[in-house]
Amino acid sequence: FVLPPISLAGALSSPIGIEVLPSLAGDVPGDIFLELEASPLDPYVQSQVIYTLRLFRGVSTGRSTLTPPEVNGGEALIERLGGDREYQVVRDDRSFMVLERRYAIFPQSWGLLTIEPAMFEAVVIAPSGFSSVQRFRAEPLELTVKPPIQPPAVFPDAAWLPASNLTLSERWSVGTDEFTAGIPQTRTLVLEAEGLLETQLPEIHLNQTEGIKQYADMPELSRETGEDGLKAVRVERFAVIAQTPGELELPAVEVPWWNVREQSWDVARLESSTLIVVPNSEQG
């Protein structure tokens, strides 16, 4: 490498040639280095990959920048997972301060996807007090992204939901044993998925049944961040009106999804229920 000359007040310094030699002991850490980790390395398209970047510093630094991950060879959505963690470790009898930063990456196309090398630039302060701007670069990571799996015949129109866990629950404003004909109750359905973005969660479809009307309100979307990455939440509220007294059947609700842990299709399900509806005394 050649360091170019510097011009100052009409004077020009000489260029300086430097030779970078390979490390004599590749397993011995330097003063500063980066480690990257991605899991899994063979995700399904639109599923979550946890990308962890660790910066090890054995010397003091100042005015630093750490590049966020970028991908090449395809598209991906990248979301930061919480704030940085800082802790101390010992490697080869040397003490290092570690900065750990985590991201959730969602590949949007299948095939080979490259996570570009991470870069750390900082003013490095040597024990002697001499400081210089230095750059440190980690190796790229490659993901082999798998295509979506065809849904089973019983759910031919199922949305592609590659999650590590997905649950469906419900609650009522009063209770299913207190229905009165013509008086609405609020039914709240909550869809929660680990390893998905909230925008991936589909609309919850309800099968209509004779004698019961269900009217949907605007859904609420949110997310939570945990040790296993993102957890997406979709809340939908329905006004449920039983139109006639008697026993009315409320159909089951099903949301099929792809279980990335078990490598199989699964179904989140609310079983059907029977509503006991009493007459409305005000209607005579």
Short mmCIF file of C-alpha atoms in Angstrom, two decimals, residues 22-242:
data_model
loop_
_atom_site.label_atom_id
_atom_site.label_comp_id
_atom_site.label_asym_id
_atom_site.label_seq_id
_atom_site.Cartn_x
_atom_site.Cartn_y
_atom_site.Cartn_z
CA PRO A 22 0.08 -11.79 7.36
CA SER A 23 -0.45 -12.60 11.02
CA LEU A 24 2.12 -15.00 12.43
CA ALA A 25 -0.47 -16.48 14.76
CA GLY A 26 -3.95 -16.28 13.30
CA ASP A 27 -5.66 -17.44 16.48
CA VAL A 28 -4.22 -14.63 18.59
CA PRO A 29 -6.63 -11.69 18.75
CA GLY A 30 -5.45 -8.19 17.93
CA ASP A 31 -6.17 -5.05 19.90
CA ILE A 32 -9.51 -4.61 18.10
CA PHE A 33 -11.51 -7.16 16.11
CA LEU A 34 -15.08 -8.00 15.04
CA GLU A 35 -17.04 -11.23 15.27
CA LEU A 36 -20.27 -11.91 13.38
CA GLU A 37 -22.93 -14.56 13.89
CA ALA A 38 -26.14 -15.30 12.00
CA SER A 39 -28.75 -17.93 12.89
CA PRO A 40 -30.01 -19.76 10.95
CA LEU A 41 -27.72 -19.68 7.92
CA ASP A 42 -30.36 -21.44 5.79
CA PRO A 43 -33.60 -19.56 6.59
CA TYR A 44 -36.88 -19.65 4.71
CA VAL A 45 -37.84 -16.61 2.70
CA GLN A 46 -39.51 -13.95 4.91
CA SER A 47 -38.44 -15.74 8.09
CA GLN A 48 -36.28 -14.22 10.80
CA VAL A 49 -32.49 -14.41 10.95
CA ILE A 50 -30.82 -13.20 14.14
CA TYR A 51 -27.64 -11.33 13.20
CA THR A 52 -25.24 -10.60 16.06
CA LEU A 53 -22.23 -8.29 15.75
CA ARG A 54 -19.61 -8.23 18.52
CA LEU A 55 -16.89 -5.60 18.66
CA PHE A 56 -13.88 -6.47 20.85
CA ARG A 57 -11.65 -3.63 22.05
CA GLY A 58 -8.44 -4.17 24.00
CA VAL A 59 -7.35 -0.53 23.72
CA SER A 60 -9.09 2.81 24.15
CA THR A 61 -10.93 4.37 21.21
CA GLY A 62 -12.69 7.59 20.40
CA ARG A 63 -14.92 9.09 17.66
CA SER A 64 -16.04 5.72 16.35
CA THR A 65 -18.60 4.45 13.84
CA LEU A 66 -19.92 0.91 13.39
CA THR A 67 -21.71 0.16 10.13
CA PRO A 68 -25.14 -1.52 10.23
CA PRO A 69 -25.60 -4.69 8.15
CA GLU A 70 -26.31 -4.41 4.43
CA VAL A 71 -27.21 -7.23 2.06
CA ASN A 72 -26.16 -8.06 -1.47
CA GLY A 73 -27.70 -10.47 -3.98
CA GLY A 74 -31.30 -9.97 -2.87
CA GLU A 75 -33.67 -7.92 -0.77
CA ALA A 76 -34.10 -8.06 2.99
CA LEU A 77 -35.81 -6.12 5.76
CA ILE A 78 -33.45 -5.29 8.65
CA GLU A 79 -34.67 -4.32 12.12
CA ARG A 80 -32.53 -3.34 15.13
CA LEU A 81 -33.16 -5.48 18.22
CA GLY A 82 -32.99 -3.29 21.30
CA GLY A 83 -29.96 -1.32 22.44
CA ASP A 84 -26.30 -2.25 22.63
CA ARG A 85 -24.94 -4.57 25.30
CA GLU A 86 -21.50 -3.94 26.76
CA TYR A 87 -19.55 -6.40 28.87
CA GLN A 88 -16.02 -7.59 29.55
CA VAL A 89 -14.41 -10.87 28.48
CA VAL A 90 -10.96 -12.43 28.60
CA ARG A 91 -9.40 -13.90 25.44
CA ASP A 92 -5.93 -15.45 25.54
CA ASP A 93 -5.24 -13.82 28.90
CA ARG A 94 -6.19 -10.40 27.53
CA SER A 95 -9.13 -8.34 28.73
CA PHE A 96 -11.52 -6.94 26.11
CA MET A 97 -14.54 -4.70 26.31
CA VAL A 98 -17.26 -6.11 24.05
CA LEU A 99 -20.03 -4.15 22.39
CA GLU A 100 -22.79 -6.47 21.16
CA ARG A 101 -25.41 -5.33 18.68
CA ARG A 102 -28.25 -7.50 17.35
CA TYR A 103 -30.51 -7.27 14.32
CA ALA A 104 -33.41 -9.25 12.87
CA ILE A 105 -33.03 -9.80 9.13
CA PHE A 106 -35.97 -10.96 6.99
CA PRO A 107 -34.88 -12.13 3.49
CA GLN A 108 -37.49 -11.21 0.89
CA SER A 109 -36.27 -13.47 -1.93
CA TRP A 110 -34.82 -16.96 -1.97
CA GLY A 111 -31.38 -17.92 -3.17
CA LEU A 112 -27.94 -16.83 -2.02
CA LEU A 113 -27.96 -13.66 0.11
CA THR A 114 -24.73 -12.04 1.28
CA ILE A 115 -24.53 -9.90 4.41
CA GLU A 116 -21.82 -7.38 3.59
CA PRO A 117 -18.73 -7.08 5.83
CA ALA A 118 -19.19 -5.00 8.97
CA MET A 119 -16.82 -2.06 9.36
CA PHE A 120 -15.58 -0.31 12.50
CA GLU A 121 -13.73 2.99 12.23
CA ALA A 122 -12.32 4.78 15.26
CA VAL A 123 -9.56 6.91 16.65
CA VAL A 124 -7.39 4.28 18.34
CA ILE A 125 -5.41 5.45 21.35
CA ALA A 126 -2.30 3.35 21.94
CA PRO A 127 -0.87 2.82 25.46
CA SER A 128 1.91 5.23 24.51
CA GLY A 129 -0.71 7.96 24.02
CA PHE A 130 -0.27 8.11 20.24
CA SER A 131 -3.62 8.09 18.40
CA SER A 132 -4.58 7.31 14.81
CA VAL A 133 -7.71 6.66 12.77
CA GLN A 134 -8.01 2.95 11.97
CA ARG A 135 -10.56 0.77 10.20
CA PHE A 136 -11.42 -2.81 11.07
CA ARG A 137 -13.46 -5.10 8.86
CA ALA A 138 -15.21 -8.43 9.47
CA GLU A 139 -15.78 -11.14 6.89
CA PRO A 140 -19.11 -11.28 4.99
CA LEU A 141 -21.73 -13.89 5.84
CA GLU A 142 -23.70 -15.88 3.29
CA LEU A 143 -27.27 -17.07 3.76
CA THR A 144 -28.89 -19.79 1.67
CA VAL A 145 -32.52 -18.69 1.64
CA LYS A 146 -35.10 -21.42 0.98
CA PRO A 147 -38.36 -20.84 -0.93
CA PRO A 148 -41.81 -21.03 0.68
CA ILE A 149 -43.44 -24.43 1.17
CA GLN A 150 -46.70 -25.19 -0.59
CA PRO A 151 -49.63 -25.13 1.88
CA PRO A 152 -51.55 -28.35 2.55
CA ALA A 153 -54.65 -29.19 0.53
CA VAL A 154 -56.95 -28.40 3.46
CA PHE A 155 -55.66 -24.81 3.48
CA PRO A 156 -55.03 -24.02 -0.20
CA ASP A 157 -55.17 -20.24 0.33
CA ALA A 158 -53.04 -20.12 3.48
CA ALA A 159 -50.74 -17.13 3.87
CA TRP A 160 -47.01 -17.85 4.12
CA LEU A 161 -46.19 -17.34 7.82
CA PRO A 162 -42.75 -18.82 8.65
CA ALA A 163 -42.63 -18.40 12.44
CA SER A 164 -41.02 -20.18 15.38
CA ASN A 165 -44.31 -20.00 17.29
CA LEU A 166 -47.81 -18.67 16.60
CA THR A 167 -50.81 -18.53 18.92
CA LEU A 168 -54.41 -17.36 18.63
CA SER A 169 -56.44 -16.36 21.69
CA GLU A 170 -59.72 -14.59 22.43
CA ARG A 171 -61.47 -12.65 25.15
CA TRP A 172 -64.98 -11.24 25.52
CA SER A 173 -66.21 -7.96 26.93
CA VAL A 174 -68.74 -9.79 29.17
CA GLY A 175 -68.77 -13.54 28.59
CA THR A 176 -70.17 -16.13 26.23
CA ASP A 177 -72.73 -17.26 28.81
CA GLU A 178 -74.41 -13.85 28.97
CA PHE A 179 -75.74 -13.24 25.46
CA THR A 180 -78.96 -11.36 24.89
CA ALA A 181 -80.59 -11.24 21.47
CA GLY A 182 -79.89 -7.97 19.67
CA ILE A 183 -77.31 -6.67 22.18
CA PRO A 184 -73.71 -6.64 20.87
CA GLN A 185 -70.70 -7.96 22.72
CA THR A 186 -67.08 -7.28 21.86
CA ARG A 187 -64.99 -10.28 20.85
CA THR A 188 -61.23 -9.62 20.82
CA LEU A 189 -58.94 -11.97 18.90
CA VAL A 190 -55.18 -11.78 19.47
CA LEU A 191 -52.71 -13.28 16.99
CA GLU A 192 -49.11 -13.49 18.29
CA ALA A 193 -46.16 -14.76 16.27
CA GLU A 194 -42.51 -15.19 17.23
CA GLY A 195 -40.05 -14.45 14.44
CA LEU A 196 -42.32 -12.32 12.23
CA LEU A 197 -42.96 -8.66 11.56
CA GLU A 198 -46.37 -7.34 12.55
CA THR A 199 -47.02 -6.39 8.92
CA GLN A 200 -46.75 -10.08 7.98
CA LEU A 201 -49.71 -11.11 10.13
CA PRO A 202 -52.82 -11.68 8.00
CA GLU A 203 -56.38 -10.55 8.55
CA ILE A 204 -58.30 -13.00 10.74
CA HIS A 205 -61.19 -14.40 8.72
CA LEU A 206 -64.36 -15.44 10.55
CA ASN A 207 -66.90 -17.82 9.07
CA GLN A 208 -70.37 -16.33 9.29
CA THR A 209 -73.13 -18.49 10.74
CA GLU A 210 -76.89 -18.19 10.74
CA GLY A 211 -78.25 -16.10 13.60
CA ILE A 212 -74.93 -14.38 14.45
CA LYS A 213 -73.45 -11.25 12.89
CA GLN A 214 -69.80 -10.24 13.48
CA TYR A 215 -68.55 -6.79 12.45
CA ALA A 216 -64.80 -6.10 12.43
CA ASP A 217 -63.11 -2.97 13.77
CA MET A 218 -59.73 -1.61 12.63
CA PRO A 219 -56.90 -3.99 13.66
CA GLU A 220 -54.08 -2.95 16.00
CA LEU A 221 -50.53 -3.99 15.05
CA SER A 222 -47.54 -3.96 17.37
CA ARG A 223 -44.25 -5.70 18.08
CA GLU A 224 -42.15 -6.73 21.04
CA THR A 225 -38.43 -7.42 21.25
CA GLY A 226 -37.06 -10.35 23.23
CA GLU A 227 -34.12 -12.72 23.45
CA ASP A 228 -35.40 -14.68 20.44
CA GLY A 229 -35.94 -11.61 18.27
CA LEU A 230 -39.20 -10.00 17.26
CA LYS A 231 -42.67 -10.97 18.41
CA ALA A 232 -45.51 -9.62 16.26
CA VAL A 233 -48.99 -8.97 17.63
CA ARG A 234 -52.24 -8.37 15.77
CA VAL A 235 -55.38 -7.49 17.75
CA GLU A 236 -58.79 -7.55 16.03
CA ARG A 237 -62.07 -6.65 17.71
CA PHE A 238 -65.49 -7.74 16.49
CA ALA A 239 -68.95 -6.62 17.47
CA VAL A 240 -70.89 -9.88 17.86
CA ILE A 241 -74.69 -9.70 17.71
CA ALA A 242 -76.84 -12.75 18.33
#
